[in-house]
Every structure is written in structure tokens, then in C-alpha cells.
Amino acid sequence: MADLAAYLALLTAWNEKMNLVGPSALAQFWPRHAFDSAQLLSHAPQALTWADLGAGAGFPGVILAILLKQTPGAQVHLVDSLAKRCRFLSEVVQALDLPAQVHNARAESFKLSVDVVTARALAPMTKLLGFAEPYLKRGATGLFLKGQDAPAELELARETWRFEASLTPSLSNPDGHVVEIRGLSRVR
């Protein structure tokens, strides 16, 4: 809890200098962001290596790194294309001594072998699967936090992609979903 509170303090301080999250996001940090991110661990309790694409302000990646801090061998890769967000993420990782690495790179061009690839509020599913393709092709499971339009996004994505998917209702938002993706390939 101390690390989560310290993360919130860093996020609040940095948010005054640069717009990492909207003002309402700070007010809803615990139920909307921390809990939303933390629920992913219950979907992959044995996963040690994670890649958070479009890590932004650190949801879900920083939350996952905090929760995995005492887990031997755990590593969270925070991938973001904007240098200013990477500076913030690097500060958080260093200040909290997290098992995480920050990568200033485009999600689809940075190829890692991880257990789970995740993202939150990055892109519609069709585009998100393109970003996640290199990770999923290396055997990762995709766990994506999506909103009420997740079923429609999956249907649209099937025009471009073949995959197995399961939808689980979000624990933090009655309209949200955790989307699990496996076995990704392009429709030919």
C-alpha cells in the first residue's frame, strides 16, 4: 500500500508539470485505476514477465510492477513512444525500486518474449492486436482492459485477425471487460 500511495503522490506531482492523466483520474485513482489494473493478476497468477504497451501514466504496468515487487523473477516492461512519459515512468521505477524496465519505443516495433502483453485505453481492438502481434506470436497471452464496446471491437477485429478470445466482466467497472486473446494470426 505504501508503494501505491507513493506512486499516486508522484503521479500527482508530475501531472502538475505535464498532462499525464485528466483531473478526474487522480480523484478516482484507487477504484478506477489501481483496482482496475490490479485485477489482471488474477487472470494470470503465474505470469512473471509482462509488457504494458502504451504505458502512458503507468496503468496497468506500474500497478502490476508494484504488486509483483516481492515476486522473484518478476519483470514488467513499460513500453511507450513518448519520451516525456518515459521520463516519468523511469522516475517512478527508480523511486519505488520496481522490477520494471522502461522502453522508449513504438509498441509494435519492440519485440520481447513475455508471458503476458497488456494495454489499457491504447487503441481499438483491431489496431491494438497489430501492436501486440509480435508479443502474441512469441507465445504471450493478451490481457486487455476494455470498455463497454469490447464485444463490438472483437467482432470488427475478426475481419482482420483470427484469434481465440474470452471476455470477463471487469471487477472495477460494471461496463468494462478484461479481454483475453490467444492464438493470433492475420486473416488472408
Coordinates of N, CA and C in Angstrom, one line a residue:
M1 N 0.8 -1.2 0.0 CA 0.0 0.0 0.0 C 0.9 1.3 0.0
A2 N 2.0 1.2 0.7 CA 2.9 2.4 0.7 C 3.4 2.7 -0.6
D3 N 3.8 1.7 -1.4 CA 4.2 2.0 -2.8 C 3.1 2.5 -3.7
L4 N 1.9 2.0 -3.5 CA 0.8 2.6 -4.3 C 0.5 4.0 -3.9
A5 N 0.6 4.3 -2.6 CA 0.4 5.7 -2.2 C 1.6 6.6 -2.7
A6 N 2.8 6.1 -2.7 CA 3.9 6.9 -3.2 C 3.8 7.1 -4.7
Y7 N 3.3 6.1 -5.4 CA 3.0 6.2 -6.9 C 2.0 7.3 -7.1
L8 N 0.9 7.3 -6.4 CA -0.1 8.4 -6.5 C 0.5 9.7 -6.3
A9 N 1.4 9.9 -5.3 CA 2.0 11.2 -5.0 C 2.9 11.6 -6.1
L10 N 3.7 10.7 -6.7 CA 4.5 11.0 -7.9 C 3.6 11.4 -9.1
L11 N 2.6 10.7 -9.3 CA 1.7 10.9 -10.4 C 1.1 12.3 -10.2
T12 N 0.6 12.6 -9.0 CA 0.0 14.0 -8.8 C 1.0 15.1 -9.0
A13 N 2.3 14.9 -8.5 CA 3.3 15.9 -8.7 C 3.7 16.1 -10.2
W14 N 3.9 15.0 -10.9 CA 4.3 15.1 -12.3 C 3.1 15.6 -13.1
N15 N 1.9 15.3 -12.7 CA 0.7 15.7 -13.5 C 0.6 17.3 -13.5
E16 N 1.1 17.9 -12.5 CA 1.1 19.4 -12.5 C 2.0 20.0 -13.5
K17 N 3.1 19.2 -13.9 CA 4.1 19.7 -14.9 C 3.7 19.3 -16.3
M18 N 3.1 18.1 -16.4 CA 2.7 17.6 -17.7 C 1.4 16.8 -17.6
N19 N 0.6 16.9 -18.6 CA -0.7 16.2 -18.5 C -0.6 14.7 -18.8
L20 N -0.4 14.0 -17.7 CA -0.3 12.5 -17.8 C -1.7 11.9 -17.7
V21 N -2.6 12.4 -16.9 CA -4.0 12.0 -16.7 C -4.9 13.2 -16.5
G22 N -6.1 13.0 -16.8 CA -7.1 14.1 -16.5 C -7.3 14.3 -15.1
P23 N -7.8 15.5 -14.7 CA -8.0 15.8 -13.2 C -8.9 14.7 -12.5
S24 N -9.9 14.2 -13.2 CA -10.8 13.3 -12.6 C -10.1 11.9 -12.3
A25 N -9.1 11.6 -13.1 CA -8.4 10.4 -12.9 C -7.7 10.3 -11.6
L26 N -7.1 11.4 -11.1 CA -6.5 11.4 -9.8 C -7.5 11.2 -8.7
A27 N -8.7 11.8 -8.9 CA -9.7 11.6 -7.8 C -10.2 10.2 -7.8
Q28 N -10.1 9.5 -8.9 CA -10.6 8.1 -8.9 C -9.5 7.1 -9.0
F29 N -8.3 7.5 -8.5 CA -7.1 6.6 -8.6 C -7.3 5.2 -8.1
W30 N -7.9 5.1 -6.8 CA -8.0 3.8 -6.2 C -9.0 2.9 -6.9
P31 N -10.2 3.2 -7.1 CA -11.2 2.3 -7.7 C -11.0 2.2 -9.2
R32 N -10.8 3.3 -9.9 CA -10.8 3.3 -11.3 C -9.5 2.8 -11.9
H33 N -8.4 3.2 -11.3 CA -7.1 2.9 -12.0 C -6.3 1.8 -11.3
A34 N -6.1 1.9 -10.0 CA -5.3 0.9 -9.2 C -6.0 -0.4 -9.2
F35 N -7.3 -0.5 -8.8 CA -8.0 -1.7 -8.8 C -8.2 -2.3 -10.1
D36 N -8.6 -1.5 -11.1 CA -8.8 -1.9 -12.5 C -7.5 -2.6 -13.0
S37 N -6.3 -2.0 -12.8 CA -5.1 -2.6 -13.2 C -4.7 -3.9 -12.4
A38 N -4.9 -3.9 -11.1 CA -4.6 -5.0 -10.3 C -5.3 -6.3 -10.6
Q39 N -6.6 -6.1 -11.1 CA -7.4 -7.3 -11.4 C -6.7 -8.2 -12.4
L40 N -5.8 -7.7 -13.2 CA -5.2 -8.5 -14.2 C -4.4 -9.7 -13.6
L41 N -3.8 -9.5 -12.5 CA -3.0 -10.6 -11.8 C -3.9 -11.8 -11.6
S42 N -5.1 -11.7 -11.3 CA -6.0 -12.9 -11.1 C -6.2 -13.6 -12.4
H43 N -6.0 -13.0 -13.5 CA -6.2 -13.7 -14.8 C -4.9 -14.4 -15.2
A44 N -3.8 -14.1 -14.7 CA -2.5 -14.7 -15.0 C -1.6 -14.8 -13.7
P45 N -2.1 -15.6 -12.7 CA -1.3 -15.5 -11.4 C 0.1 -16.1 -11.5
Q46 N 0.4 -16.9 -12.5 CA 1.7 -17.5 -12.6 C 2.7 -16.7 -13.5
A47 N 2.1 -15.7 -14.2 CA 2.9 -14.9 -15.1 C 4.0 -14.0 -14.4
L48 N 5.2 -14.1 -14.9 CA 6.3 -13.3 -14.3 C 6.7 -12.2 -15.1
T49 N 6.6 -12.3 -16.4 CA 7.0 -11.2 -17.3 C 5.8 -10.6 -18.1
W50 N 5.8 -9.3 -18.0 CA 4.6 -8.6 -18.6 C 5.2 -7.5 -19.5
A51 N 4.5 -7.1 -20.5 CA 4.7 -6.0 -21.4 C 3.5 -5.1 -21.4
D52 N 3.6 -3.9 -20.9 CA 2.5 -2.9 -21.0 C 2.7 -2.0 -22.1
L53 N 1.9 -2.1 -23.2 CA 2.0 -1.3 -24.4 C 1.3 0.0 -24.2
G54 N 2.0 1.1 -24.6 CA 1.4 2.4 -24.5 C 1.2 2.7 -23.0
A55 N 2.3 2.5 -22.2 CA 2.3 2.5 -20.8 C 1.8 3.8 -20.2
G56 N 2.0 4.9 -20.9 CA 1.4 6.2 -20.5 C 1.8 6.6 -19.1
A57 N 0.8 6.8 -18.2 CA 1.0 7.2 -16.8 C 1.3 6.0 -15.9
G58 N 1.2 4.7 -16.5 CA 1.6 3.6 -15.8 C 0.5 2.6 -15.4
F59 N -0.7 2.8 -16.1 CA -1.8 1.8 -15.9 C -1.9 0.9 -17.1
P60 N -1.8 -0.4 -16.9 CA -1.7 -1.1 -15.7 C -0.3 -1.4 -15.2
G61 N 0.7 -1.1 -16.1 CA 2.1 -1.6 -15.8 C 2.7 -1.3 -14.5
V62 N 2.7 -0.1 -14.1 CA 3.3 0.3 -12.8 C 2.6 -0.4 -11.6
I63 N 1.3 -0.4 -11.7 CA 0.5 -1.1 -10.6 C 0.9 -2.6 -10.6
L64 N 1.1 -3.2 -11.7 CA 1.5 -4.6 -11.8 C 2.9 -4.8 -11.2
A65 N 3.8 -3.9 -11.5 CA 5.2 -3.9 -11.0 C 5.2 -3.8 -9.5
I66 N 4.4 -2.9 -9.0 CA 4.3 -2.7 -7.5 C 3.8 -4.0 -6.9
L67 N 2.8 -4.6 -7.4 CA 2.2 -5.8 -6.8 C 3.1 -7.0 -7.0
L68 N 4.0 -7.0 -8.0 CA 4.9 -8.1 -8.2 C 6.3 -7.9 -7.6
K69 N 6.4 -6.8 -6.9 CA 7.8 -6.4 -6.4 C 8.5 -7.4 -5.6
Q70 N 7.7 -8.2 -4.8 CA 8.3 -9.2 -3.9 C 8.4 -10.6 -4.6
T71 N 8.0 -10.7 -5.9 CA 8.0 -12.0 -6.6 C 9.3 -12.2 -7.3
P72 N 10.0 -13.2 -6.9 CA 11.3 -13.5 -7.6 C 11.1 -13.7 -9.1
G73 N 12.0 -13.1 -9.9 CA 11.9 -13.2 -11.3 C 10.9 -12.4 -12.0
A74 N 10.1 -11.6 -11.3 CA 9.1 -10.8 -12.0 C 9.8 -9.6 -12.7
Q75 N 9.2 -9.3 -13.9 CA 9.7 -8.1 -14.6 C 8.5 -7.6 -15.5
V76 N 8.3 -6.3 -15.4 CA 7.3 -5.6 -16.2 C 8.0 -4.6 -17.1
H77 N 7.7 -4.7 -18.4 CA 8.3 -3.9 -19.4 C 7.3 -2.8 -19.8
L78 N 7.6 -1.6 -19.5 CA 6.8 -0.4 -19.8 C 7.2 0.2 -21.1
V79 N 6.4 0.0 -22.1 CA 6.7 0.4 -23.5 C 5.8 1.6 -23.9
D80 N 6.5 2.8 -24.2 CA 5.8 4.0 -24.6 C 6.6 4.7 -25.6
S81 N 5.9 5.3 -26.6 CA 6.7 6.0 -27.7 C 7.0 7.5 -27.4
L82 N 6.4 8.0 -26.3 CA 6.7 9.4 -25.9 C 7.8 9.5 -24.8
A83 N 8.8 10.2 -25.2 CA 10.0 10.4 -24.2 C 9.6 11.0 -22.9
K84 N 8.7 12.0 -22.9 CA 8.3 12.6 -21.7 C 7.6 11.7 -20.7
R85 N 6.7 10.8 -21.3 CA 6.1 9.8 -20.4 C 7.1 8.8 -19.9
C86 N 8.1 8.5 -20.7 CA 9.1 7.5 -20.3 C 10.0 8.1 -19.2
R87 N 10.2 9.4 -19.2 CA 10.9 10.1 -18.1 C 10.2 9.9 -16.8
F88 N 8.9 10.1 -16.9 CA 8.0 10.0 -15.7 C 8.1 8.5 -15.2
L89 N 7.9 7.6 -16.1 CA 7.9 6.2 -15.7 C 9.2 5.7 -15.1
S90 N 10.3 6.2 -15.7 CA 11.7 5.9 -15.2 C 11.8 6.5 -13.8
E91 N 11.3 7.6 -13.5 CA 11.4 8.2 -12.2 C 10.6 7.3 -11.2
V92 N 9.4 6.9 -11.5 CA 8.6 6.0 -10.7 C 9.3 4.7 -10.4
V93 N 9.8 4.1 -11.5 CA 10.5 2.8 -11.3 C 11.7 2.9 -10.4
Q94 N 12.5 4.0 -10.6 CA 13.7 4.2 -9.7 C 13.3 4.5 -8.3
A95 N 12.3 5.5 -8.1 CA 12.0 5.9 -6.7 C 11.4 4.8 -5.9
L96 N 10.6 3.9 -6.6 CA 10.0 2.8 -5.8 C 10.7 1.5 -5.9
D97 N 11.9 1.5 -6.6 CA 12.7 0.3 -6.8 C 11.9 -0.9 -7.3
L98 N 11.2 -0.7 -8.5 CA 10.3 -1.6 -9.0 C 11.0 -2.6 -10.0
P99 N 10.5 -3.8 -10.1 CA 11.0 -4.8 -11.1 C 10.5 -4.4 -12.5
A100 N 10.9 -3.3 -13.0 CA 10.4 -2.9 -14.3 C 11.5 -2.2 -15.1
Q101 N 11.3 -2.2 -16.4 CA 12.2 -1.5 -17.3 C 11.3 -0.6 -18.2
V102 N 11.8 0.6 -18.5 CA 11.1 1.5 -19.4 C 11.8 1.5 -20.7
H103 N 10.9 1.4 -21.8 CA 11.4 1.3 -23.1 C 10.7 2.4 -23.9
N104 N 11.5 3.4 -24.4 CA 11.0 4.4 -25.3 C 11.0 3.9 -26.7
A105 N 9.9 3.3 -27.1 CA 9.8 2.6 -28.4 C 8.3 2.5 -28.8
R106 N 8.1 2.3 -30.1 CA 6.8 2.0 -30.5 C 6.4 0.6 -30.2
A107 N 5.2 0.3 -29.7 CA 4.8 -1.0 -29.2 C 5.1 -2.1 -30.2
E108 N 4.7 -1.9 -31.5 CA 4.7 -2.9 -32.5 C 6.2 -3.2 -33.0
S109 N 7.1 -2.2 -32.7 CA 8.5 -2.4 -33.2 C 9.4 -3.0 -32.2
F110 N 8.9 -3.0 -30.9 CA 9.8 -3.5 -29.8 C 9.3 -4.9 -29.5
K111 N 10.2 -5.9 -29.8 CA 9.8 -7.3 -29.7 C 10.5 -7.9 -28.4
L112 N 9.6 -8.4 -27.6 CA 10.0 -9.1 -26.4 C 9.3 -10.4 -26.2
S113 N 9.9 -11.3 -25.6 CA 9.2 -12.6 -25.2 C 8.8 -12.4 -23.7
V114 N 7.5 -12.4 -23.5 CA 6.9 -12.2 -22.2 C 5.7 -13.2 -22.0
D115 N 5.3 -13.3 -20.8 CA 4.2 -14.2 -20.5 C 2.9 -13.5 -20.9
V116 N 2.8 -12.2 -20.6 CA 1.5 -11.5 -20.8 C 1.8 -10.2 -21.5
V117 N 1.0 -9.8 -22.5 CA 1.1 -8.5 -23.1 C -0.2 -7.8 -22.7
T118 N -0.2 -6.5 -22.3 CA -1.4 -5.8 -21.8 C -1.4 -4.4 -22.3
A119 N -2.5 -3.8 -22.3 CA -2.7 -2.4 -22.6 C -4.0 -1.9 -22.0
R120 N -4.1 -0.7 -21.8 CA -5.3 -0.1 -21.3 C -5.5 1.3 -22.0
A121 N -6.7 1.4 -22.7 CA -7.0 2.7 -23.4 C -6.0 3.1 -24.4
L122 N -5.4 2.1 -25.1 CA -4.4 2.4 -26.1 C -5.0 2.6 -27.5
A123 N -5.9 1.7 -27.9 CA -6.4 1.7 -29.3 C -7.6 0.8 -29.4
P124 N -8.4 0.9 -30.4 CA -9.4 -0.1 -30.7 C -8.8 -1.4 -30.9
M125 N -9.5 -2.5 -30.7 CA -9.0 -3.8 -30.7 C -8.3 -4.2 -32.0
T126 N -8.8 -3.8 -33.2 CA -8.1 -4.2 -34.5 C -6.7 -3.6 -34.5
K127 N -6.6 -2.4 -34.1 CA -5.2 -1.7 -34.1 C -4.4 -2.3 -32.9
L128 N -5.0 -2.5 -31.8 CA -4.3 -3.0 -30.6 C -3.7 -4.4 -30.9
L129 N -4.4 -5.2 -31.6 CA -3.8 -6.5 -32.0 C -2.6 -6.4 -32.9
G130 N -2.6 -5.4 -33.7 CA -1.4 -5.1 -34.6 C -0.2 -4.7 -33.7
F131 N -0.5 -3.9 -32.7 CA 0.6 -3.6 -31.7 C 1.1 -4.8 -31.0
A132 N 0.2 -5.6 -30.6 CA 0.5 -6.8 -29.7 C 1.0 -8.0 -30.5
E133 N 0.8 -8.0 -31.8 CA 1.2 -9.2 -32.6 C 2.5 -9.7 -32.4
P134 N 3.6 -8.9 -32.3 CA 4.9 -9.5 -32.1 C 5.1 -10.3 -30.7
Y135 N 4.3 -9.9 -29.7 CA 4.4 -10.5 -28.4 C 3.5 -11.8 -28.4
L136 N 2.3 -11.7 -29.0 CA 1.4 -12.8 -29.1 C 2.0 -13.9 -29.9
K137 N 2.7 -13.6 -31.0 CA 3.4 -14.6 -31.9 C 4.5 -15.3 -31.1
R138 N 5.1 -14.7 -30.1 CA 6.1 -15.3 -29.3 C 5.5 -16.1 -28.1
G139 N 4.2 -16.3 -28.1 CA 3.6 -17.1 -27.1 C 2.9 -16.4 -25.9
A140 N 2.9 -15.0 -25.9 CA 2.3 -14.3 -24.8 C 0.8 -14.4 -24.9
T141 N 0.2 -14.3 -23.8 CA -1.3 -14.2 -23.7 C -1.6 -12.7 -23.7
G142 N -2.6 -12.3 -24.4 CA -3.0 -10.9 -24.3 C -4.1 -10.7 -23.2
L143 N -3.9 -9.7 -22.4 CA -4.9 -9.3 -21.4 C -5.1 -7.8 -21.5
F144 N -6.3 -7.5 -22.1 CA -6.5 -6.1 -22.4 C -7.7 -5.5 -21.6
L145 N -7.6 -4.4 -21.0 CA -8.7 -3.7 -20.3 C -9.5 -2.9 -21.3
K146 N -10.7 -3.3 -21.5 CA -11.5 -2.6 -22.5 C -12.9 -2.2 -21.9
G147 N -13.6 -1.3 -22.5 CA -14.8 -0.8 -22.0 C -16.0 -1.5 -22.5
Q148 N -17.2 -0.9 -22.5 CA -18.4 -1.5 -22.9 C -18.5 -1.9 -24.3
D149 N -17.7 -1.4 -25.2 CA -17.7 -1.7 -26.6 C -16.8 -2.9 -27.0
A150 N -16.3 -3.6 -26.0 CA -15.4 -4.7 -26.2 C -16.0 -5.8 -27.1
P151 N -17.2 -6.2 -27.0 CA -17.8 -7.2 -27.9 C -17.8 -6.8 -29.3
A152 N -18.2 -5.5 -29.5 CA -18.3 -5.0 -30.9 C -16.8 -4.8 -31.5
E153 N -15.9 -4.4 -30.6 CA -14.5 -4.3 -31.1 C -13.9 -5.7 -31.5
L154 N -14.3 -6.7 -30.8 CA -13.8 -8.0 -31.1 C -14.4 -8.5 -32.5
E155 N -15.7 -8.2 -32.7 CA -16.3 -8.6 -33.9 C -15.6 -7.9 -35.1
L156 N -15.4 -6.6 -35.0 CA -14.7 -5.9 -36.0 C -13.3 -6.4 -36.3
A157 N -12.6 -6.7 -35.2 CA -11.2 -7.2 -35.3 C -11.2 -8.6 -36.0
R158 N -12.2 -9.3 -36.0 CA -12.3 -10.6 -36.7 C -12.2 -10.5 -38.2
E159 N -12.5 -9.3 -38.7 CA -12.4 -9.1 -40.1 C -10.9 -9.1 -40.6
T160 N -10.0 -8.7 -39.7 CA -8.6 -8.7 -40.0 C -7.8 -9.8 -39.3
W161 N -8.2 -10.3 -38.2 CA -7.5 -11.2 -37.4 C -8.3 -12.5 -37.1
R162 N -7.5 -13.6 -36.9 CA -8.0 -14.8 -36.3 C -7.4 -14.9 -34.9
F163 N -8.3 -15.3 -33.9 CA -7.8 -15.4 -32.6 C -8.9 -16.1 -31.7
E164 N -8.4 -16.6 -30.6 CA -9.3 -17.1 -29.5 C -9.5 -15.9 -28.5
A165 N -10.7 -15.7 -28.1 CA -10.9 -14.6 -27.2 C -11.9 -15.0 -26.1
S166 N -11.7 -14.5 -24.9 CA -12.7 -14.6 -23.9 C -12.9 -13.2 -23.2
L167 N -14.1 -12.9 -22.8 CA -14.5 -11.7 -22.2 C -14.9 -12.0 -20.8
T168 N -14.3 -11.3 -19.8 CA -14.7 -11.4 -18.4 C -15.1 -10.0 -17.9
P169 N -16.2 -9.9 -17.2 CA -16.6 -8.6 -16.7 C -15.5 -8.0 -15.8
S170 N -15.3 -6.8 -15.9 CA -14.4 -6.1 -15.1 C -14.9 -6.1 -13.6
L171 N -14.0 -6.2 -12.7 CA -14.3 -6.1 -11.3 C -14.4 -4.6 -10.8
S172 N -13.8 -3.7 -11.6 CA -13.8 -2.3 -11.2 C -14.8 -1.5 -11.9
N173 N -15.4 -2.0 -12.9 CA -16.4 -1.2 -13.7 C -17.4 -2.1 -14.3
P174 N -18.7 -1.9 -14.0 CA -19.7 -2.9 -14.5 C -19.8 -2.9 -16.0
D175 N -19.4 -1.8 -16.7 CA -19.4 -1.8 -18.1 C -18.2 -2.3 -18.8
G176 N -17.1 -2.5 -18.0 CA -15.8 -2.8 -18.6 C -15.6 -4.3 -18.7
H177 N -14.5 -4.7 -19.4 CA -14.2 -6.1 -19.6 C -12.7 -6.3 -19.6
V178 N -12.3 -7.5 -19.2 CA -10.9 -7.9 -19.4 C -11.0 -8.9 -20.6
V179 N -10.3 -8.6 -21.7 CA -10.3 -9.4 -22.9 C -9.1 -10.2 -22.9
E180 N -9.2 -11.5 -23.0 CA -8.1 -12.4 -23.1 C -8.0 -12.9 -24.5
I181 N -6.8 -12.8 -25.1 CA -6.5 -13.1 -26.5 C -5.4 -14.1 -26.6
R182 N -5.6 -15.2 -27.4 CA -4.6 -16.2 -27.7 C -4.7 -16.6 -29.1
G183 N -3.5 -17.1 -29.7 CA -3.5 -17.7 -31.0 C -3.8 -16.7 -32.1
L184 N -3.1 -15.6 -32.1 CA -3.4 -14.5 -33.1 C -2.7 -14.8 -34.5
S185 N -3.5 -14.7 -35.5 CA -2.9 -14.7 -36.9 C -3.8 -13.8 -37.8
R186 N -3.2 -13.3 -38.9 CA -3.9 -12.5 -39.8 C -4.9 -13.2 -40.7
V187 N -6.0 -12.7 -41.0 CA -6.9 -13.2 -42.0 C -6.3 -13.0 -43.4
R188 N -6.3 -14.1 -44.2 CA -5.7 -14.0 -45.5 C -6.7 -13.8 -46.6

